[in-house]
Coordinates of C-alpha atoms and ligand atoms in Angstrom, one line a residue:
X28 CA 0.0 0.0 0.0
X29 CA 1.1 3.6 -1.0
X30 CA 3.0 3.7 2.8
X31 CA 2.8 0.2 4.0
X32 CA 5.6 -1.1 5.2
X33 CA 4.1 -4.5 3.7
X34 CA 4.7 -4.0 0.1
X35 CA 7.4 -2.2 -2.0
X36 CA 9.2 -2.5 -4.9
X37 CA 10.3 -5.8 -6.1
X38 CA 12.2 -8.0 -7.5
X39 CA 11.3 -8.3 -11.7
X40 CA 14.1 -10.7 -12.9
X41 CA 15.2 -11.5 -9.6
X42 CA 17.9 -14.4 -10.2
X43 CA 15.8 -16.2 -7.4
X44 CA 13.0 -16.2 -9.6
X45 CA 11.0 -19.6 -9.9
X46 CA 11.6 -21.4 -13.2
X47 CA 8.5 -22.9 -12.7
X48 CA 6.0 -21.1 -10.5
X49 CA 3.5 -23.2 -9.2
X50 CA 0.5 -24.5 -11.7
X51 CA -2.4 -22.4 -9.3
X52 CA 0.0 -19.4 -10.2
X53 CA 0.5 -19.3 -13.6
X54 CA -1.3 -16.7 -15.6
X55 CA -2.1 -14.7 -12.4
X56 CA -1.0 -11.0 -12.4
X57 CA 1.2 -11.2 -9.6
X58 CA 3.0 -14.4 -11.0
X59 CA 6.4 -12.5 -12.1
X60 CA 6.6 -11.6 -8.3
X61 CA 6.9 -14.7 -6.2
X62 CA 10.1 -16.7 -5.7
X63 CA 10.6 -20.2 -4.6
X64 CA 10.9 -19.8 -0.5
X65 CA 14.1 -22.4 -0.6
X66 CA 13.4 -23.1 3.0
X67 CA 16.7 -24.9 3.2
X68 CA 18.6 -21.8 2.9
X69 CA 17.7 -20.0 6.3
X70 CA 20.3 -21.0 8.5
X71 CA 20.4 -22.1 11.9
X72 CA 20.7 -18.6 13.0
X73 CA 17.5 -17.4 11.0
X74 CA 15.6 -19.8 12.8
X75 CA 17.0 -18.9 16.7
X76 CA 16.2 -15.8 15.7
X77 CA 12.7 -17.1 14.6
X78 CA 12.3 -19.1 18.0
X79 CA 13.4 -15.9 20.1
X80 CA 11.0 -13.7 18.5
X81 CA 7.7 -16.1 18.5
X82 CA 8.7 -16.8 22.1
X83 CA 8.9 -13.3 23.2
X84 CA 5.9 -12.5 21.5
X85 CA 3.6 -15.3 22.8
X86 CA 4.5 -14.3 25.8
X87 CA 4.2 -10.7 25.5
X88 CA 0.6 -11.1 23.9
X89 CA -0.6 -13.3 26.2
X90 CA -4.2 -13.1 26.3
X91 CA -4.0 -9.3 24.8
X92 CA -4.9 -10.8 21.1
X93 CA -8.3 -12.0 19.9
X94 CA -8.7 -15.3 20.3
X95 CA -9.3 -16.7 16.9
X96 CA -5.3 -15.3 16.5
X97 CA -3.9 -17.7 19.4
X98 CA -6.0 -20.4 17.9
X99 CA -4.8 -19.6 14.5
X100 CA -1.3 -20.5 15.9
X101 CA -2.2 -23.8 17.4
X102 CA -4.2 -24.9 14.2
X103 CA -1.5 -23.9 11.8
X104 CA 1.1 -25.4 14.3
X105 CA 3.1 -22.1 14.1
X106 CA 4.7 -22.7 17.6
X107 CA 6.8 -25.5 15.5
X108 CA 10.4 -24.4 16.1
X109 CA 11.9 -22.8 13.3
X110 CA 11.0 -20.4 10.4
X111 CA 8.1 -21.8 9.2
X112 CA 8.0 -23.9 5.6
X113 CA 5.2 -22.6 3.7
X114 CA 4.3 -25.5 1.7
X115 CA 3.5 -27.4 5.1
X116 CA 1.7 -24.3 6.5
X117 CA -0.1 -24.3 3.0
X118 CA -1.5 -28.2 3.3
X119 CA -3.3 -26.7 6.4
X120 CA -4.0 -23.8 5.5
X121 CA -5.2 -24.2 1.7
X122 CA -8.4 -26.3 2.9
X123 CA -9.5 -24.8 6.0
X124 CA -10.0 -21.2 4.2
X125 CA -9.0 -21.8 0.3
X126 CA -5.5 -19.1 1.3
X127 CA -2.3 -20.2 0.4
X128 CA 0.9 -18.2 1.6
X129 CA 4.1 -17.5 -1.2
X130 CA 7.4 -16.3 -1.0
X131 CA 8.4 -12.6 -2.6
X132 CA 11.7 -11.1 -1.9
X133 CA 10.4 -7.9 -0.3
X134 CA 7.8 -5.9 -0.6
X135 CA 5.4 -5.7 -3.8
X136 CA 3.4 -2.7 -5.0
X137 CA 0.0 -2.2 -4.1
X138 CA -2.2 -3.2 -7.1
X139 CA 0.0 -6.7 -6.7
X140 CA -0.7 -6.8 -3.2
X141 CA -4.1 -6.5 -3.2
X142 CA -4.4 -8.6 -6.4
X143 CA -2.8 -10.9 -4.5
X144 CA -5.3 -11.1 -1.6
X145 CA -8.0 -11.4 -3.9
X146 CA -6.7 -14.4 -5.1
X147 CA -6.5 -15.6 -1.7
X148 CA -2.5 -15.8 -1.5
X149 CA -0.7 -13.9 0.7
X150 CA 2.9 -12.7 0.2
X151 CA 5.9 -13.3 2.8
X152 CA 9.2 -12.0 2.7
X153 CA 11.5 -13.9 2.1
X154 CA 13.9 -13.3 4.7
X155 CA 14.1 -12.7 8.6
X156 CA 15.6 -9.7 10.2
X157 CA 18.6 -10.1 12.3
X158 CA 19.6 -10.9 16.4
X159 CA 21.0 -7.2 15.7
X160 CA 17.6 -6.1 14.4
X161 CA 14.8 -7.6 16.5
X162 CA 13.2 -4.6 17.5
X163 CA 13.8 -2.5 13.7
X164 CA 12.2 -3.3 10.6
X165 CA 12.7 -1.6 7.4
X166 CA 10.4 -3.9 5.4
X167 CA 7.9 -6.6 6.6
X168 CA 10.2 -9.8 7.0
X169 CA 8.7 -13.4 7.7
X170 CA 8.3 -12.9 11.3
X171 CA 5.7 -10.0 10.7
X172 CA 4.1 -11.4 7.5
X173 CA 3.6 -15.4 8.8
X174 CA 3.3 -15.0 12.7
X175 CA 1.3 -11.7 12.5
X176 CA -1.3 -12.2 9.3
X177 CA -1.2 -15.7 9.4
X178 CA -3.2 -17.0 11.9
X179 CA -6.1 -14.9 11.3
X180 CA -6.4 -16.3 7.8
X181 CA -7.2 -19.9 9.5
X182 CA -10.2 -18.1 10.3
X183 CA -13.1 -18.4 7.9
X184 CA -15.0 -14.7 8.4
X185 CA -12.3 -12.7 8.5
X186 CA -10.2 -14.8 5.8
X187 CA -13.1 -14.3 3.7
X188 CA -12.9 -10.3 4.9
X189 CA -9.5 -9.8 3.6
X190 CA -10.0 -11.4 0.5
X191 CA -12.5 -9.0 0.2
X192 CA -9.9 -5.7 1.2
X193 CA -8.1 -7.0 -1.7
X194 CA -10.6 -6.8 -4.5
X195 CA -11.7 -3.2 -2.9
X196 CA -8.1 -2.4 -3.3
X197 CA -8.0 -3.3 -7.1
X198 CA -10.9 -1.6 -7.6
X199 CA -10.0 1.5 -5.6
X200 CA -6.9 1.4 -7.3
X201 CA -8.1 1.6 -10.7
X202 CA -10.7 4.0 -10.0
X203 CA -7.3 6.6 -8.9
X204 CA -8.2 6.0 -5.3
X205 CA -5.7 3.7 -4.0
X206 CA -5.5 5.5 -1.2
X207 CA -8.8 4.8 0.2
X208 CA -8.1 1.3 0.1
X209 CA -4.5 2.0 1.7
X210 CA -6.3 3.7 4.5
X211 CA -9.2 0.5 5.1
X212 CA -6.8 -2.4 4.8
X213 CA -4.3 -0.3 7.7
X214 CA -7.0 0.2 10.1
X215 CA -8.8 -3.4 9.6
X216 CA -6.2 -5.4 8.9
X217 CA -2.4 -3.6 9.7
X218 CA -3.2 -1.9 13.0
X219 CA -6.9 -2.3 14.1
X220 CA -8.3 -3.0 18.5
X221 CA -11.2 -4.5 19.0
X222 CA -13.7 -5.4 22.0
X223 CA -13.8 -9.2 22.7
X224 CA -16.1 -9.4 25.7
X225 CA -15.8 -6.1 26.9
X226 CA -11.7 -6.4 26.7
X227 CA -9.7 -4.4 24.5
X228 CA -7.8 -6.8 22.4
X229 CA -5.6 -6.6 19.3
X230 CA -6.7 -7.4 16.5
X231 CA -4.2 -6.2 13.4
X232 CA -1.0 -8.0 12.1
X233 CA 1.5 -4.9 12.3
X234 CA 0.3 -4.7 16.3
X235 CA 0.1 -8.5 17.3
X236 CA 3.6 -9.1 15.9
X237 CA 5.1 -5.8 17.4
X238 CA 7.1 -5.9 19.8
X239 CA 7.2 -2.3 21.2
X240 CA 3.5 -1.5 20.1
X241 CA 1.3 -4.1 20.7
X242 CA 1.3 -3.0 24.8
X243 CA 1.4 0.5 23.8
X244 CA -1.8 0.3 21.9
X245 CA -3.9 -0.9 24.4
X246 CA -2.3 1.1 27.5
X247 CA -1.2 4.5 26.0
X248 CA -2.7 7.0 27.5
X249 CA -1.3 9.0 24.7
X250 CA -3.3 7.9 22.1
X251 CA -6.5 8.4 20.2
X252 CA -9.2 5.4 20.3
X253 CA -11.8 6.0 18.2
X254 CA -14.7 3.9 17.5
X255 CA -14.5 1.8 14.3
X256 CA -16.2 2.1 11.5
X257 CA -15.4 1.6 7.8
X258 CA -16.2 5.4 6.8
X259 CA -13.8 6.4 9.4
X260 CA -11.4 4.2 8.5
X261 CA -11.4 5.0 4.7
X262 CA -10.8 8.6 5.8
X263 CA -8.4 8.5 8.9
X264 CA -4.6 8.7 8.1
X265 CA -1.9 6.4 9.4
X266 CA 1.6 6.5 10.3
X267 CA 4.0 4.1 8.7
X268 CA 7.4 5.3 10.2
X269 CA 6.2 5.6 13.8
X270 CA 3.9 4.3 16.5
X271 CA -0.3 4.9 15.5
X272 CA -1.3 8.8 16.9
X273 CA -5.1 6.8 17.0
X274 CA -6.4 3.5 16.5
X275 CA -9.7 2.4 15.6
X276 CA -11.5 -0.2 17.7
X277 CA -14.3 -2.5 16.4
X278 CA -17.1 -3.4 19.2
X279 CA -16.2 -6.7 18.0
X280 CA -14.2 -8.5 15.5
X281 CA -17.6 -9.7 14.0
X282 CA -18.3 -5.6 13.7
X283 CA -15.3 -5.2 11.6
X284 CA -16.2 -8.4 9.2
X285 CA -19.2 -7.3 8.7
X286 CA -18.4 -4.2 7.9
X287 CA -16.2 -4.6 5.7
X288 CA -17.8 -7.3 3.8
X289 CA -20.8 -5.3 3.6
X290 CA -18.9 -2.6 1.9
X291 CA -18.5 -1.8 -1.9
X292 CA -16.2 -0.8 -4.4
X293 CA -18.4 1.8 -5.4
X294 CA -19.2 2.7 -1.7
X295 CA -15.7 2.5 -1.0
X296 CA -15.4 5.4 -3.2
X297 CA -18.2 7.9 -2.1
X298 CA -17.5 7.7 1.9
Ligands
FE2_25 FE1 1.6 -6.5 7.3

């Protein structure tokens, strides 16, 4: 998305390019932009690293998450040690909710993106930051992509919800309005709260796999917390290079679904 930190320029005639992408992929418009993941190349550091952050995290979340996240995680068997291998993750993933994840050396541009999650496949860098670098990202790496968006995906509403942000975003995008989309998919998806029984949970990727603002979003007392809707979000900037000034919070996480699935292309436009 125009600012996201979870797409970017990419990787055209990459040398780690696929010879042969996968059959479901061929033809797609985002084909030219996924790369075998070549799971056998992270090394054993890549995958401490992987252990120390999912450990740290789980712990630091605790029960601050929504709940179909932490059962996304057991279902999808993320807590296996080590980076995860996508094709496994895929042969649970592909039937429960029809997504598949793929590999893409960094971040791609938004009309792939979203293209992308209209398909139902979402994109994970290929690489994992460093020991160095646990705290600092300059572009989404596997950590954020898998242990963040992941487990949501496993479940069925809101899997069939962002599959939905992505064909608003193609549409938004060809209408000029990219932005729009940008601004719906940050505060449902990227950095959304929402009630769960009264309680104040995360619900977006960016702030269930952050380290330093996943606490702050729920306890600032700095911040802005402002109901949810999907006109409000379409219209309320974000912050890519720094912690949210406001976050949107959803009575529920069925709110948000609904919401956004209830929401058109051409609505999507005129709010
Ligand atoms: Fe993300």
């Amino acid at each position: 998305m125009l600012d996201d930190p979870c797409k970017t320029p990419p990787p055209i005639g990459s040398a780690d390019r696929s010879p042969s992408p996968p059959p479901w992929a061929a033809g797609r418009s985002w084909e030219a932009y996924i790369v075998p993941q070549r799971w056998e190349s992270f090394s054993g550091e890549d995958h401490e690293v992987w252990d120390l952050l999912f450990a740290r995290q789980v712990e630091l979340l605790g029960s601050r998450v929504v709940s179909p996240f932490l059962d996304g995680i057991d279902l999808l068997r993320l807590s296996h040690p080590g980076v995860p291998e996508l094709a496994e993750l895929n042969v649970i993933l592909e039937p429960r909710t029809g997504w598949r994840t793929v590999a893409v050396p960094g971040l791609v541009p938004d009309e792939v993106f979203f293209a992308m999650l209209a398909d139902r496949v979402f994109p994970v860098g290929n690489f994992i930051r460093t020991r160095e670098q646990l705290d600092y990202l300059e572009a989404p790496d596997c950590f954020h992509d898998l242990f963040g968006h992941i487990p949501m995906l496993a479940h069925h509403d809101y899997a069939e919800m962002a599959r939905h942000v992505g064909e608003l975003g193609v549409a938004a995008i060809a209408a000029g309005e990219g932005q729009r989309a940008a601004r719906l998919y940050w505060h449902s998806v990227e950095f959304a709260l929402c009630r769960e029984h009264e309680e104040l949970k995360i619900l977006g990727a960016g702030l269930a796999s952050s380290f330093g603002e996943s606490h702050f979003s729920l306890e600032s007392d700095e911040v802005e917390r402002l109901p949810f809707s999907v006109g409000r979000a379409v219209n309320t900037p974000y912050r890519h290079d720094a912690f949210q000034p406001r976050y949107l919070v959803s009575h529920s996480l069925e709110q948000t679904i609904a919401e956004v699935l209830a929401l058109t292309g051409e609505r999507l436009l005129a709010l």
